[in-house]
């Protein structure tokens, strides 16, 4: 989407100061979180649909109190009070239940929201992202089937099932493929006319607070067009964010850019930095940390049925996807993981068998086909309670069991699929100062960024917001509530700054 057309301007000291106002908002990350926020900032405003009946009677009563006031302008704390569900975030539960009122009870009731496009409520913003719109969904293997039900992957006011129907495609066991999800998000951006705000192929390398004066003192090449924002920037007392990075031109060159912004939203997800084991030889070329490496190796015939086994490390869903893929291609697999097969913390022990038959099958393989007892599955060996000690240059790796017993295996390639971490290297101190426990790295499950639950503004840095897994919301259906909270907070700020 990023083209050579005139989308950036060079400012210099002689230009009119008012022409180079900082942008009100820069969103870093163009996955579902960034897309949903861009939709709300583009003037799409949700109201309670008159005559609709929400199954939660207390919420219904509250919604009826002010039907003419948009949800964005209402007190989100009041509306969300007392809601319960599968998220810890009250605003995530609120937006989810407004969009999908009875979904947790298996119902398909329509959303109780109606959307109005109010151009006077637009907040100028840019969405920067490495991939096409859709974020992590462009990196996840396309044939992978979502864990969530298909309808939970949809964004506001464009049902995923309607898009699927239009494409003449269907769900599998109520779930969708990653490829369909990625395409739907791209379609959403086009359909809602958001693409003018998106700068794809863009990587942010630094975000720093600077004094507003520095905007005018430095010649800069930037991605922002001259702003005719309704948002009134008050120059006197302001610090702003300087966002630096690079983007790839159509010719494949890298161009640097700088953008100044009053508010920055971190929506960079957690998929970019796979976890490393930290063992000797892990940087050798046959050791990989992404499932896509296996698909590529199969595609270019560098591995096949007759190859030495592929070593798959990890017992999460990505490792399971790798096993299924290898099994499908009849490629031999050695599967190493630290837990026991019956460990209640193992994801397979938490998933209902009926809904996830393929993961249940992997779990069965893990249980029935260990090195000690051969089972019915060809080309697969399960090594529970083992870990990797080292990878050798000769493609021999040393594994150790819980009793310290070591064994050497000759493999064709290794896939270390033990999770991933957010990459916040563009923030001072890797963003650690923003975390709940600011002595530990940010982690979506154990140590998310500390945000106000009703605005998603970082408690440690005013004007900086965090969304999605970074703020502890790990599922697409729940990242959208964070976007609602951020949009509501930014609109309130805008109202304090009337033009
Ligand atoms: C294998 C897998 C399966 C999943 N299955 C499900 C499921 O079934 N249901 C569900 O609800 N959720 C699922 N999830 C979680 C889901 O992907 C996330 O909750 C969701 O994508 C988060 O959206 P996001 O917009 O916050 O971040 P992301 O989708 O991760 O998007 C963030 C984007 O920001 C980009 N970015 C990062 N750093 C920079 C930078 N410095 N400069 C520019 N761009 C940057 C990234 O490249 C990425 O494209 C799954 C995740 C994975 C990895």
Coordinates of C-alpha atoms and ligand atoms in Angstrom, one line a residue:
X1 CA 0.0 0.0 0.0
X2 CA 2.9 2.3 0.6
X3 CA 3.7 3.8 -2.8
X4 CA 6.0 6.5 -4.1
X5 CA 3.2 8.9 -4.4
X6 CA 3.6 12.1 -2.5
X7 CA 2.8 11.0 1.0
X8 CA 5.6 12.6 2.9
X9 CA 6.8 16.1 3.0
X10 CA 10.1 17.7 3.9
X11 CA 9.8 20.5 6.4
X12 CA 12.4 23.1 7.1
X13 CA 13.0 26.0 9.4
X14 CA 11.4 28.5 7.1
X15 CA 8.0 26.8 6.8
X16 CA 5.0 28.2 8.5
X17 CA 4.8 26.7 12.0
X18 CA 1.1 25.9 11.8
X19 CA 1.6 23.7 8.7
X20 CA 3.6 21.2 10.7
X21 CA 1.5 20.5 13.7
X22 CA 2.1 17.2 15.3
X23 CA -0.3 14.5 14.3
X24 CA -3.0 13.8 17.0
X25 CA -2.4 10.0 16.9
X26 CA 0.1 7.5 15.6
X27 CA -0.8 3.8 16.0
X28 CA 2.1 1.4 15.8
X29 CA 0.9 -2.0 14.6
X30 CA -1.8 -2.7 11.9
X31 CA -3.3 -5.9 13.3
X32 CA -6.9 -6.2 14.5
X33 CA -6.2 -3.8 17.4
X34 CA -4.9 -1.0 15.1
X35 CA -7.6 -1.6 12.5
X36 CA -10.4 -1.4 15.0
X37 CA -9.0 1.8 16.5
X38 CA -8.5 3.4 13.1
X39 CA -12.2 2.6 12.3
X40 CA -13.3 4.4 15.5
X41 CA -11.0 7.4 14.9
X42 CA -12.3 7.7 11.4
X43 CA -15.6 9.0 12.7
X44 CA -17.5 5.7 12.9
X45 CA -19.6 6.2 16.1
X46 CA -21.6 3.5 17.8
X47 CA -25.0 4.1 19.3
X48 CA -27.4 1.8 21.0
X49 CA -29.9 0.6 18.4
X50 CA -33.4 1.6 19.5
X51 CA -35.8 -1.3 19.8
X52 CA -33.1 -3.8 20.3
X53 CA -33.2 -5.9 23.4
X54 CA -30.0 -6.9 25.2
X55 CA -30.3 -10.2 27.1
X56 CA -28.4 -8.6 30.1
X57 CA -31.3 -6.7 31.7
X58 CA -29.2 -4.3 33.8
X59 CA -27.1 -3.3 30.8
X60 CA -30.3 -2.9 28.7
X61 CA -31.7 -0.5 31.3
X62 CA -28.4 1.5 31.3
X63 CA -28.4 1.6 27.5
X64 CA -31.9 2.9 27.4
X65 CA -31.0 5.8 29.7
X66 CA -29.1 7.7 27.0
X67 CA -29.9 6.3 23.6
X68 CA -28.9 9.6 21.9
X69 CA -25.5 9.6 23.4
X70 CA -22.9 7.5 21.6
X71 CA -21.3 4.7 23.5
X72 CA -17.9 6.5 22.9
X73 CA -19.3 9.5 24.9
X74 CA -20.8 7.5 27.7
X75 CA -19.2 6.5 31.0
X76 CA -17.6 3.1 30.1
X77 CA -17.0 2.3 33.8
X78 CA -20.8 2.7 34.5
X79 CA -21.8 0.7 31.5
X80 CA -19.4 -2.2 32.1
X81 CA -20.0 -2.5 35.8
X82 CA -21.1 -6.0 36.8
X83 CA -20.4 -7.7 33.4
X84 CA -18.7 -11.1 33.6
X85 CA -17.1 -13.2 31.0
X86 CA -13.9 -14.6 29.6
X87 CA -11.8 -11.4 29.8
X88 CA -10.5 -9.5 32.8
X89 CA -11.1 -6.2 31.1
X90 CA -14.5 -4.6 31.8
X91 CA -14.4 -2.5 28.6
X92 CA -13.5 -5.6 26.5
X93 CA -16.5 -7.4 28.0
X94 CA -18.7 -4.4 27.3
X95 CA -17.8 -4.0 23.7
X96 CA -17.9 -7.7 23.1
X97 CA -21.4 -8.1 24.6
X98 CA -22.7 -5.1 22.6
X99 CA -21.4 -6.7 19.4
X100 CA -22.2 -10.3 20.2
X101 CA -24.9 -10.2 22.9
X102 CA -25.4 -13.9 23.7
X103 CA -22.5 -15.6 22.0
X104 CA -21.1 -17.2 25.1
X105 CA -24.4 -19.0 25.5
X106 CA -24.3 -20.3 21.9
X107 CA -26.7 -17.7 20.6
X108 CA -26.4 -15.6 17.4
X109 CA -28.3 -12.5 18.5
X110 CA -27.5 -9.4 16.4
X111 CA -25.4 -6.6 17.7
X112 CA -27.3 -4.0 19.7
X113 CA -25.2 -1.2 18.1
X114 CA -25.9 0.9 15.1
X115 CA -23.0 2.8 13.5
X116 CA -23.1 6.4 12.2
X117 CA -20.4 8.1 10.2
X118 CA -19.9 11.5 11.8
X119 CA -17.2 13.3 9.9
X120 CA -16.9 16.0 12.6
X121 CA -15.6 13.3 15.0
X122 CA -12.7 12.2 12.9
X123 CA -9.3 12.3 14.7
X124 CA -6.4 12.4 12.2
X125 CA -4.1 9.4 12.7
X126 CA -1.7 7.1 10.9
X127 CA -1.4 3.4 11.3
X128 CA 2.1 2.1 10.8
X129 CA 2.8 -1.6 10.3
X130 CA 5.4 -4.0 8.9
X131 CA 2.9 -6.2 7.1
X132 CA -0.3 -5.6 5.1
X133 CA -3.3 -4.7 7.3
X134 CA -4.1 -7.7 9.5
X135 CA -0.9 -7.9 11.6
X136 CA 0.1 -11.3 12.9
X137 CA -2.5 -13.0 10.7
X138 CA -0.2 -12.4 7.7
X139 CA 2.6 -14.3 9.5
X140 CA 0.5 -17.2 10.8
X141 CA 0.5 -20.2 8.4
X142 CA -2.5 -19.7 6.1
X143 CA -4.1 -23.2 6.5
X144 CA -4.0 -23.0 10.3
X145 CA -7.5 -23.1 11.7
X146 CA -8.3 -20.5 14.4
X147 CA -8.8 -21.6 18.0
X148 CA -11.7 -19.2 18.3
X149 CA -15.1 -19.5 16.6
X150 CA -15.0 -17.7 13.2
X151 CA -17.5 -15.0 14.3
X152 CA -15.3 -14.0 17.2
X153 CA -12.6 -12.9 14.7
X154 CA -14.8 -10.2 13.1
X155 CA -14.4 -6.5 13.6
X156 CA -17.3 -4.0 14.2
X157 CA -20.1 -3.6 11.7
X158 CA -18.9 -6.1 9.1
X159 CA -19.6 -9.7 10.1
X160 CA -17.0 -12.2 9.3
X161 CA -19.6 -14.8 8.2
X162 CA -21.1 -12.3 5.7
X163 CA -17.7 -11.7 4.1
X164 CA -17.2 -15.5 4.0
X165 CA -20.5 -16.0 2.4
X166 CA -19.7 -13.4 -0.2
X167 CA -16.5 -15.2 -0.9
X168 CA -18.4 -18.5 -1.2
X169 CA -16.3 -19.9 1.6
X170 CA -17.3 -21.6 4.8
X171 CA -16.2 -22.3 8.3
X172 CA -14.6 -25.5 9.4
X173 CA -16.2 -26.8 12.5
X174 CA -17.2 -23.2 13.2
X175 CA -13.6 -22.0 12.9
X176 CA -11.8 -20.1 10.2
X177 CA -8.4 -20.4 8.4
X178 CA -5.7 -17.9 9.1
X179 CA -5.6 -17.1 5.4
X180 CA -9.3 -16.1 5.4
X181 CA -8.9 -14.0 8.5
X182 CA -5.9 -12.1 7.0
X183 CA -7.9 -11.5 3.8
X184 CA -11.0 -10.3 5.8
X185 CA -8.9 -7.8 7.7
X186 CA -7.5 -6.4 4.5
X187 CA -11.0 -6.2 3.0
X188 CA -12.3 -4.5 6.1
X189 CA -9.7 -1.7 5.8
X190 CA -10.7 -1.2 2.1
X191 CA -14.4 -1.5 2.7
X192 CA -14.5 1.0 5.5
X193 CA -12.3 3.4 3.6
X194 CA -9.5 3.4 6.2
X195 CA -6.6 2.7 3.7
X196 CA -5.6 6.4 3.5
X197 CA -4.5 6.2 7.2
X198 CA -2.4 3.0 6.7
X199 CA 1.3 3.0 5.9
X200 CA 2.2 -0.6 5.5
X201 CA 5.8 -1.9 5.0
X202 CA 6.7 0.6 7.7
X203 CA 8.9 -0.3 10.7
X204 CA 9.2 1.9 13.8
X205 CA 12.6 1.9 15.3
X206 CA 12.3 4.6 18.0
X207 CA 9.6 6.4 20.0
X208 CA 10.8 9.2 22.3
X209 CA 9.2 12.1 24.1
X210 CA 10.7 15.5 22.9
X211 CA 9.8 19.1 23.4
X212 CA 7.3 20.4 20.9
X213 CA 9.8 23.1 19.9
X214 CA 12.0 20.5 18.3
X215 CA 9.4 19.9 15.6
X216 CA 10.1 23.3 14.2
X217 CA 13.9 23.3 14.7
X218 CA 14.7 20.1 12.8
X219 CA 14.5 19.6 9.1
X220 CA 12.8 16.3 8.7
X221 CA 11.5 13.9 6.2
X222 CA 8.3 12.4 7.4
X223 CA 5.3 10.3 6.5
X224 CA 2.7 12.9 7.4
X225 CA 0.8 15.1 5.1
X226 CA 0.1 18.7 6.1
X227 CA -2.6 18.4 8.7
X228 CA -5.8 20.3 8.6
X229 CA -6.9 18.7 11.8
X230 CA -9.9 19.7 13.8
X231 CA -7.8 18.8 16.7
X232 CA -6.3 21.9 18.1
X233 CA -2.7 21.5 19.1
X234 CA -1.7 23.8 22.0
X235 CA 1.9 24.6 21.5
X236 CA 2.9 26.2 24.8
X237 CA 2.9 23.4 27.4
X238 CA 3.5 20.4 25.2
X239 CA 5.8 17.6 24.9
X240 CA 5.2 15.4 21.9
X241 CA 6.3 11.9 20.7
X242 CA 8.9 11.6 18.0
X243 CA 8.4 8.4 16.1
X244 CA 11.3 7.3 13.9
X245 CA 11.5 4.4 11.5
X246 CA 11.9 3.3 8.0
X247 CA 9.7 2.1 5.1
X248 CA 10.5 0.1 2.1
X249 CA 9.9 1.9 -1.2
X250 CA 8.6 0.1 -4.3
X251 CA 12.1 -0.2 -5.6
X252 CA 13.1 -2.1 -2.4
X253 CA 15.1 0.7 -0.8
X254 CA 14.7 1.8 2.8
X255 CA 13.7 5.4 3.5
X256 CA 13.9 6.8 6.9
X257 CA 11.0 8.9 8.4
X258 CA 10.1 10.8 11.5
X259 CA 6.7 11.7 12.7
X260 CA 5.7 13.9 15.6
X261 CA 2.6 12.9 17.4
X262 CA 0.7 14.0 20.5
X263 CA -0.5 10.5 21.3
X264 CA 1.0 7.2 20.4
X265 CA -0.8 3.8 20.6
X266 CA 1.2 0.7 20.9
X267 CA -0.6 -2.1 19.1
X268 CA 2.4 -4.2 18.0
X269 CA 1.2 -7.6 19.3
X270 CA 3.5 -10.3 20.4
X271 CA 4.2 -12.4 17.4
X272 CA 7.5 -10.8 16.1
X273 CA 10.1 -12.2 18.5
X274 CA 10.0 -15.9 19.0
X275 CA 11.4 -17.2 22.2
X276 CA 14.8 -18.8 22.1
X277 CA 16.0 -21.7 24.3
X278 CA 19.3 -20.1 24.9
X279 CA 21.3 -23.3 24.1
X280 CA 24.5 -23.8 22.3
X281 CA 24.2 -24.0 18.5
X282 CA 20.7 -22.4 18.4
X283 CA 21.9 -19.8 15.9
X284 CA 22.9 -22.6 13.3
X285 CA 21.2 -22.3 10.0
X286 CA 19.1 -25.5 10.4
X287 CA 17.6 -24.3 13.7
X288 CA 14.4 -22.2 13.1
X289 CA 12.0 -20.4 15.3
X290 CA 9.0 -20.1 13.0
X291 CA 6.6 -22.7 11.5
X292 CA 6.9 -21.1 8.1
X293 CA 10.5 -22.5 7.8
X294 CA 9.0 -26.0 7.7
X295 CA 6.6 -25.1 5.0
X296 CA 9.3 -23.4 2.9
X297 CA 11.6 -26.5 3.4
X298 CA 8.8 -28.7 2.1
X299 CA 8.0 -26.4 -0.8
X300 CA 11.6 -26.3 -2.0
X301 CA 12.0 -30.1 -1.4
X302 CA 14.9 -29.6 1.0
X303 CA 13.2 -32.1 3.3
X304 CA 10.8 -35.0 2.5
X305 CA 9.7 -38.5 3.5
X306 CA 13.3 -39.9 3.3
X307 CA 14.9 -37.1 5.3
X308 CA 16.3 -37.3 8.8
X309 CA 13.6 -36.4 11.3
X310 CA 12.6 -32.8 12.0
X311 CA 13.0 -31.9 15.7
X312 CA 10.0 -30.0 17.0
X313 CA 10.4 -28.3 20.4
X314 CA 7.4 -27.1 22.4
X315 CA 3.9 -28.3 23.4
X316 CA 1.8 -25.3 22.4
X317 CA -0.6 -25.0 19.5
X318 CA 2.1 -23.8 17.1
X319 CA 4.2 -26.8 17.8
X320 CA 1.0 -28.9 17.3
X321 CA 0.4 -27.2 14.0
X322 CA 3.9 -28.0 12.9
X323 CA 3.4 -31.7 13.9
X324 CA 0.1 -31.8 11.9
X325 CA 1.8 -30.3 8.9
X326 CA 4.8 -32.7 9.0
X327 CA 2.4 -35.6 9.6
X328 CA 0.4 -34.5 6.6
X329 CA 3.6 -34.5 4.4
X330 CA 4.8 -37.8 6.0
X331 CA 7.9 -36.2 7.3
X332 CA 9.4 -37.9 10.4
X333 CA 9.2 -35.9 13.6
X334 CA 10.9 -36.1 17.0
X335 CA 8.8 -34.0 19.4
X336 CA 10.5 -32.7 22.6
X337 CA 8.7 -30.9 25.4
X338 CA 9.3 -30.3 29.1
X339 CA 5.9 -31.2 30.6
X340 CA 4.3 -34.6 31.2
X341 CA 1.5 -35.4 28.7
X342 CA -1.1 -35.2 31.5
X343 CA 0.1 -31.9 32.9
X344 CA -3.2 -29.8 33.4
X345 CA -1.2 -26.7 32.3
X346 CA -0.8 -28.3 28.8
X347 CA -3.1 -26.5 26.4
X348 CA -4.4 -29.8 25.0
X349 CA -5.8 -30.7 28.4
X350 CA -7.9 -27.5 28.4
X351 CA -9.4 -27.8 24.9
X352 CA -12.8 -29.5 24.4
X353 CA -12.2 -32.6 22.2
X354 CA -15.2 -32.2 20.1
X355 CA -14.4 -28.7 18.9
X356 CA -10.6 -29.3 18.4
X357 CA -10.3 -32.9 17.0
X358 CA -6.9 -32.1 15.3
X359 CA -5.3 -30.9 18.5
X360 CA -6.8 -33.9 20.3
X361 CA -5.1 -36.1 17.7
X362 CA -1.7 -34.5 18.4
X363 CA -2.3 -35.0 22.1
X364 CA -3.0 -38.7 21.5
X365 CA 0.2 -39.0 19.5
X366 CA 2.1 -37.4 22.3
X367 CA 0.6 -39.8 24.8
X368 CA 0.8 -43.0 22.8
X369 CA 3.9 -42.8 20.7
X370 CA 6.9 -42.2 23.0
X371 CA 10.4 -43.5 22.4
X372 CA 9.8 -46.1 25.0
X373 CA 6.6 -47.6 23.5
X374 CA 5.9 -47.6 19.8
X375 CA 2.3 -46.8 18.9
X376 CA 0.1 -46.6 15.8
X377 CA 1.5 -43.4 14.3
X378 CA 4.3 -43.7 11.8
X379 CA 7.1 -41.2 11.6
X380 CA 6.5 -39.6 15.0
X381 CA 8.3 -40.0 18.4
X382 CA 7.2 -38.1 21.5
X383 CA 9.8 -37.2 24.2
X384 CA 7.9 -35.7 27.2
X385 CA 10.0 -34.3 30.1
X386 CA 13.0 -33.7 27.8
X387 CA 14.9 -30.6 26.8
X388 CA 17.5 -29.7 24.3
X389 CA 21.1 -29.4 25.5
X390 CA 22.8 -28.3 22.3
X391 CA 22.7 -28.3 18.5
X392 CA 25.8 -29.4 16.7
X393 CA 27.3 -28.2 13.4
X394 CA 26.8 -31.8 12.0
X395 CA 23.0 -31.5 12.6
X396 CA 23.3 -33.7 15.7
X397 CA 21.4 -32.5 18.7
X398 CA 21.8 -33.6 22.3
X399 CA 18.6 -34.1 24.3
X400 CA 18.3 -34.8 28.0
X401 CA 15.5 -36.3 30.0
X402 CA 14.4 -35.5 33.6
X403 CA 16.8 -38.0 35.1
X404 CA 19.8 -36.4 33.3
X405 CA 20.1 -39.2 30.7
X406 CA 21.4 -37.8 27.4
X407 CA 20.9 -39.0 23.9
X408 CA 22.1 -37.8 20.5
X409 CA 19.8 -37.5 17.5
X410 CA 20.6 -36.7 13.9
X411 CA 18.0 -34.4 12.5
X412 CA 17.4 -32.5 9.2
X413 CA 16.1 -29.4 10.8
X414 CA 14.9 -28.1 14.2
X415 CA 11.9 -25.9 14.9
X416 CA 11.9 -24.2 18.3
X417 CA 8.2 -23.3 18.8
X418 CA 8.0 -22.3 22.4
X419 CA 6.1 -19.0 22.2
X420 CA 7.0 -15.5 21.4
X421 CA 7.6 -12.2 23.2
X422 CA 6.7 -8.6 22.3
X423 CA 9.5 -6.6 20.7
X424 CA 9.4 -3.2 22.3
X425 CA 13.0 -2.4 21.4
X426 CA 11.9 0.9 19.9
X427 CA 10.9 2.2 23.4
X428 CA 13.3 3.4 26.1
X429 CA 14.5 0.4 28.2
X430 CA 12.5 -2.0 25.9
X431 CA 9.3 -0.7 27.4
X432 CA 10.0 -2.4 30.7
X433 CA 9.2 0.8 32.7
X434 CA 5.7 0.6 31.4
X435 CA 5.0 -2.9 32.6
X436 CA 2.9 -3.8 35.7
X437 CA 6.1 -5.2 37.3
X438 CA 8.7 -2.7 35.9
X439 CA 11.6 -5.0 36.8
X440 CA 10.5 -7.6 34.3
X441 CA 10.1 -7.6 30.5
X442 CA 6.6 -7.0 29.2
X443 CA 4.7 -10.3 28.8
X444 CA 1.1 -10.5 27.6
X445 CA 0.1 -13.2 30.2
X446 CA 2.4 -12.6 33.2
X447 CA 3.4 -8.9 32.9
X448 CA 1.4 -6.8 30.5
X449 CA 1.7 -3.0 30.1
X450 CA 0.0 -1.2 33.0
X451 CA -2.9 0.7 31.5
X452 CA -5.9 2.5 33.0
X453 CA -8.8 0.0 32.5
X454 CA -11.2 2.5 31.1
X455 CA -8.8 4.5 28.8
X456 CA -6.0 2.1 28.1
X457 CA -3.6 5.0 28.6
X458 CA -0.3 3.9 30.1
X459 CA -0.2 4.7 33.8
X460 CA 3.5 5.6 33.5
X461 CA 3.4 7.8 30.4
X462 CA 0.6 10.2 29.5
X463 CA -0.3 10.2 25.8
X464 CA 1.0 6.7 25.3
X465 CA -1.6 3.9 25.0
X466 CA -1.3 0.1 24.7
X467 CA -3.8 -2.3 23.1
X468 CA -4.2 -6.0 22.4
X469 CA -1.9 -8.6 23.9
X470 CA 0.5 -5.9 25.1
X471 CA -2.3 -4.8 27.5
X472 CA -3.2 -8.3 28.4
X473 CA -6.1 -8.8 25.9
X474 CA -5.1 -11.9 24.0
X475 CA -8.1 -12.7 21.8
X476 CA -9.3 -10.7 18.8
X477 CA -12.9 -10.5 20.2
X478 CA -11.5 -8.7 23.3
X479 CA -8.8 -6.4 21.8
X480 CA -11.7 -4.4 20.4
X481 CA -12.8 -3.1 23.8
X482 CA -9.4 -1.6 24.3
X483 CA -9.8 0.3 21.0
X484 CA -13.2 1.6 22.2
X485 CA -11.5 2.8 25.4
X486 CA -8.7 4.5 23.6
X487 CA -11.0 6.2 21.1
X488 CA -13.3 7.4 23.9
X489 CA -10.3 8.8 25.8
X490 CA -8.9 10.6 22.7
X491 CA -12.3 12.1 21.8
X492 CA -12.6 13.4 25.3
X493 CA -9.1 15.0 24.9
X494 CA -10.2 16.4 21.5
X495 CA -13.3 18.0 23.1
X496 CA -11.1 19.7 25.6
X497 CA -9.1 21.2 22.7
X498 CA -11.9 22.7 20.6
X499 CA -10.6 24.3 17.3
Ligands
LIG1 C1 -0.6 -18.9 16.0 C2 -1.6 -18.0 16.6 C3 -2.9 -18.4 16.7 C4 -3.9 -17.5 17.2 N1 -5.2 -17.9 17.2 C5 -6.1 -17.0 17.7 C6 -7.5 -17.3 17.7 O1 -7.9 -18.4 17.3 N2 -8.3 -16.4 18.2 C7 -8.0 -15.2 18.6 O2 -8.8 -14.4 19.0 N3 -6.7 -14.9 18.7 C8 -5.7 -15.7 18.3 N4 -4.4 -15.4 18.3 C9 -4.0 -14.1 18.9 C10 -4.2 -13.0 18.0 O3 -3.4 -13.2 16.9 C11 -3.9 -11.7 18.6 O4 -4.7 -11.6 19.7 C12 -4.2 -10.6 17.7 O5 -3.7 -10.7 16.4 C13 -3.7 -9.3 18.4 O6 -3.9 -8.2 17.5 P1 -3.0 -7.0 17.5 O7 -3.5 -6.1 16.5 O8 -2.9 -6.4 18.9 O9 -1.5 -7.5 17.2 P2 -1.0 -8.3 15.9 O10 -2.0 -9.0 15.2 O11 0.2 -9.1 16.4 O12 -0.4 -7.1 15.0 C14 0.6 -6.3 15.3 C15 1.4 -5.9 14.1 O13 2.3 -4.9 14.4 C16 3.5 -5.1 13.7 N5 4.7 -4.5 14.4 C17 5.3 -4.9 15.5 N6 6.3 -4.1 15.8 C18 6.3 -3.2 14.8 C19 7.2 -2.0 14.6 N7 8.2 -1.7 15.4 N8 6.9 -1.3 13.5 C20 5.9 -1.6 12.7 N9 5.1 -2.6 12.9 C21 5.3 -3.4 13.9 C22 3.7 -6.6 13.7 O14 4.5 -7.0 12.6 C23 2.2 -7.0 13.5 O15 2.0 -7.2 12.1 C24 -3.4 -16.2 17.8 C25 -2.1 -15.9 17.7 C26 -1.2 -16.7 17.1 C27 0.3 -16.3 17.1

